[in-house]
PDB file of C-alpha atoms in Angstrom:
ATOM      1  CA  UNK A   1      -2.971  -2.120   1.133  1.00 82.00           C
ATOM      2  CA  UNK A   2      -2.407  -5.847   0.583  1.00 89.00           C
ATOM      3  CA  UNK A   3       0.585  -7.553  -1.013  1.00 90.00           C
ATOM      4  CA  UNK A   4      -0.143  -7.503  -4.734  1.00 89.00           C
ATOM      5  CA  UNK A   5       1.133 -11.079  -5.132  1.00 90.00           C
ATOM      6  CA  UNK A   6      -0.523 -13.013  -2.282  1.00 91.00           C
ATOM      7  CA  UNK A   7      -3.060 -10.567  -0.800  1.00 89.00           C
ATOM      8  CA  UNK A   8      -1.554 -10.608   2.722  1.00 90.00           C
ATOM      9  CA  UNK A   9      -2.210  -7.453   4.690  1.00 88.00           C
ATOM     10  CA  UNK A  10       0.423  -5.586   6.616  1.00 84.00           C
ATOM     11  CA  UNK A  11      -0.116  -5.680  10.377  1.00 77.00           C
ATOM     12  CA  UNK A  12       0.545  -2.744  12.662  1.00 70.00           C
ATOM     13  CA  UNK A  13       4.095  -1.730  11.829  1.00 67.00           C
ATOM     14  CA  UNK A  14       6.839  -2.029  14.370  1.00 72.00           C
ATOM     15  CA  UNK A  15       9.344   0.753  14.828  1.00 80.00           C
ATOM     16  CA  UNK A  16      12.141   0.896  12.320  1.00 82.00           C
ATOM     17  CA  UNK A  17      12.380  -0.022   8.670  1.00 84.00           C
ATOM     18  CA  UNK A  18       9.472  -2.032   7.283  1.00 86.00           C
ATOM     19  CA  UNK A  19      10.328  -5.381   5.669  1.00 89.00           C
ATOM     20  CA  UNK A  20       7.601  -4.693   3.086  1.00 91.00           C
ATOM     21  CA  UNK A  21       8.749  -3.267  -0.268  1.00 92.00           C
ATOM     22  CA  UNK A  22       6.948  -0.707  -2.404  1.00 91.00           C
ATOM     23  CA  UNK A  23       6.749  -0.463  -6.130  1.00 94.00           C
ATOM     24  CA  UNK A  24       4.519   0.576  -9.006  1.00 95.00           C
ATOM     25  CA  UNK A  25       2.637  -1.945 -11.123  1.00 94.00           C
ATOM     26  CA  UNK A  26       0.302  -0.908 -13.935  1.00 93.00           C
ATOM     27  CA  UNK A  27       0.694   2.721 -12.809  1.00 92.00           C
ATOM     28  CA  UNK A  28      -0.486   1.950  -9.247  1.00 92.00           C
ATOM     29  CA  UNK A  29       1.444   1.859  -5.984  1.00 92.00           C
ATOM     30  CA  UNK A  30       1.756  -1.714  -4.666  1.00 93.00           C
ATOM     31  CA  UNK A  31       3.296  -3.458  -1.670  1.00 92.00           C
ATOM     32  CA  UNK A  32       5.227  -6.738  -1.596  1.00 93.00           C
ATOM     33  CA  UNK A  33       5.258  -8.755   1.638  1.00 92.00           C
ATOM     34  CA  UNK A  34       8.499 -10.251   3.011  1.00 92.00           C
ATOM     35  CA  UNK A  35       7.417 -13.830   2.157  1.00 93.00           C
ATOM     36  CA  UNK A  36       6.760 -13.015  -1.506  1.00 93.00           C
ATOM     37  CA  UNK A  37      10.092 -11.209  -1.724  1.00 93.00           C
ATOM     38  CA  UNK A  38      11.748 -14.542  -0.928  1.00 93.00           C
ATOM     39  CA  UNK A  39       9.797 -16.834  -3.250  1.00 86.00           C
ATOM     40  CA  UNK A  40       8.944 -14.691  -6.295  1.00 78.00           C
ATOM     41  CA  UNK A  41      10.893 -12.646  -8.813  1.00 88.00           C
ATOM     42  CA  UNK A  42       8.652  -9.795  -7.697  1.00 87.00           C
ATOM     43  CA  UNK A  43      10.632  -7.001  -9.349  1.00 92.00           C
ATOM     44  CA  UNK A  44       9.958  -8.555 -12.773  1.00 92.00           C
ATOM     45  CA  UNK A  45       6.255  -7.650 -12.375  1.00 90.00           C
ATOM     46  CA  UNK A  46       6.884  -3.988 -11.497  1.00 94.00           C
ATOM     47  CA  UNK A  47       6.831  -1.023 -13.867  1.00 95.00           C
ATOM     48  CA  UNK A  48      10.224   0.391 -14.834  1.00 96.00           C
ATOM     49  CA  UNK A  49      11.498   3.901 -15.299  1.00 95.00           C
ATOM     50  CA  UNK A  50      11.563   4.922 -18.963  1.00 93.00           C
ATOM     51  CA  UNK A  51      14.913   6.645 -18.514  1.00 95.00           C
ATOM     52  CA  UNK A  52      17.045   4.366 -16.288  1.00 96.00           C
ATOM     53  CA  UNK A  53      14.932   1.127 -16.169  1.00 96.00           C
ATOM     54  CA  UNK A  54      14.870   1.137 -12.340  1.00 96.00           C
ATOM     55  CA  UNK A  55      11.910  -0.368 -10.452  1.00 95.00           C
ATOM     56  CA  UNK A  56      12.395   2.105  -7.568  1.00 94.00           C
ATOM     57  CA  UNK A  57       9.252   4.083  -8.467  1.00 95.00           C
ATOM     58  CA  UNK A  58       6.460   5.692  -6.506  1.00 94.00           C
ATOM     59  CA  UNK A  59       2.996   6.781  -7.599  1.00 92.00           C
ATOM     60  CA  UNK A  60       1.493   9.920  -6.131  1.00 87.00           C
ATOM     61  CA  UNK A  61      -1.002  12.602  -7.089  1.00 88.00           C
ATOM     62  CA  UNK A  62      -1.205  11.574 -10.729  1.00 90.00           C
ATOM     63  CA  UNK A  63       2.553  11.244 -11.197  1.00 94.00           C
ATOM     64  CA  UNK A  64       5.100   8.443 -11.264  1.00 94.00           C
ATOM     65  CA  UNK A  65       8.499   9.346  -9.830  1.00 96.00           C
ATOM     66  CA  UNK A  66      11.717   7.374 -10.174  1.00 96.00           C
ATOM     67  CA  UNK A  67      13.766   7.473  -6.981  1.00 95.00           C
ATOM     68  CA  UNK A  68      16.885   6.333  -8.840  1.00 95.00           C
ATOM     69  CA  UNK A  69      17.208   9.053 -11.487  1.00 95.00           C
ATOM     70  CA  UNK A  70      14.537  11.578 -10.434  1.00 95.00           C
ATOM     71  CA  UNK A  71      12.416  11.389 -13.585  1.00 96.00           C
ATOM     72  CA  UNK A  72       8.805  12.425 -12.964  1.00 95.00           C
ATOM     73  CA  UNK A  73       6.131  11.651 -15.522  1.00 94.00           C
ATOM     74  CA  UNK A  74       2.343  11.883 -15.564  1.00 93.00           C
ATOM     75  CA  UNK A  75       0.394   8.796 -14.605  1.00 91.00           C
ATOM     76  CA  UNK A  76      -1.326   7.399 -17.694  1.00 87.00           C
ATOM     77  CA  UNK A  77      -4.079   5.471 -15.875  1.00 70.00           C
ATOM     78  CA  UNK A  78      -6.308   6.602 -13.025  1.00 58.00           C
ATOM     79  CA  UNK A  79      -4.951   5.532  -9.632  1.00 50.00           C
ATOM     80  CA  UNK A  80      -8.279   4.202  -8.322  1.00 52.00           C
ATOM     81  CA  UNK A  81     -11.420   2.738  -9.783  1.00 52.00           C
ATOM     82  CA  UNK A  82     -14.120   4.117  -7.462  1.00 51.00           C
ATOM     83  CA  UNK A  83     -16.736   1.863  -9.057  1.00 49.00           C
ATOM     84  CA  UNK A  84     -15.005  -1.242  -7.610  1.00 57.00           C
ATOM     85  CA  UNK A  85     -14.587  -1.004  -3.847  1.00 63.00           C
ATOM     86  CA  UNK A  86     -12.444  -3.663  -2.174  1.00 70.00           C
ATOM     87  CA  UNK A  87     -14.945  -5.638  -0.067  1.00 74.00           C
ATOM     88  CA  UNK A  88     -12.269  -7.106   2.225  1.00 73.00           C
ATOM     89  CA  UNK A  89     -10.755  -3.685   2.852  1.00 73.00           C
ATOM     90  CA  UNK A  90     -14.193  -2.165   3.463  1.00 77.00           C
ATOM     91  CA  UNK A  91     -14.932  -4.858   6.056  1.00 78.00           C
ATOM     92  CA  UNK A  92     -11.532  -4.391   7.704  1.00 80.00           C
ATOM     93  CA  UNK A  93     -12.033  -0.620   7.965  1.00 78.00           C
ATOM     94  CA  UNK A  94     -15.543  -1.071   9.388  1.00 82.00           C
ATOM     95  CA  UNK A  95     -14.197  -3.430  12.071  1.00 80.00           C
ATOM     96  CA  UNK A  96     -11.340  -1.071  12.958  1.00 79.00           C
ATOM     97  CA  UNK A  97     -13.725   1.877  13.251  1.00 80.00           C
ATOM     98  CA  UNK A  98     -16.083  -0.157  15.400  1.00 82.00           C
ATOM     99  CA  UNK A  99     -13.230  -1.093  17.770  1.00 80.00           C
ATOM    100  CA  UNK A 100     -11.969   2.490  17.919  1.00 79.00           C
ATOM    101  CA  UNK A 101     -15.401   3.991  18.491  1.00 80.00           C
ATOM    102  CA  UNK A 102     -16.351   1.444  21.156  1.00 79.00           C
ATOM    103  CA  UNK A 103     -13.107   2.340  22.950  1.00 68.00           C
ATOM    104  CA  UNK A 104     -14.067   6.014  22.860  1.00 64.00           C
ATOM    105  CA  UNK A 105     -17.535   5.344  24.262  1.00 62.00           C
ATOM    106  CA  UNK A 106     -15.984   3.465  27.203  1.00 61.00           C
ATOM    107  CA  UNK A 107     -13.695   6.405  27.903  1.00 60.00           C
ATOM    108  CA  UNK A 108     -16.499   8.950  27.856  1.00 60.00           C
ATOM    109  CA  UNK A 109     -18.993   6.897  29.907  1.00 57.00           C
ATOM    110  CA  UNK A 110     -19.756   8.433  33.309  1.00 61.00           C
ATOM    111  CA  UNK A 111     -18.041   6.720  36.190  1.00 59.00           C
ATOM    112  CA  UNK A 112     -19.959   5.490  39.211  1.00 59.00           C
ATOM    113  CA  UNK A 113     -19.013   7.292  42.397  1.00 59.00           C
ATOM    114  CA  UNK A 114     -18.707   5.280  45.532  1.00 54.00           C
TER     115      UNK A 114
END
């Protein structure tokens, strides 16, 4: 999932706490990259809890949950629009699968005996 502000994609995570932040915007889970956290008022664009006004929300399985006060409410918009695939993400997944599958074929190839 890319940063919703600049479109940067998260690389393979290192161990420990991720510098990327999560939030909900327009009823959908979003990520915010470390660079955008420094230069934007990124929390102003996030949805807020109806009870406590916190932006510490998560979207899952048709629900929005506030991690500050615990309120859970139904999601009012569908999480995904299947009619609009993300072309960049599709390409990235295809490349990753190609790399992974080519690695598997090298592992299963018969070895020459000498």
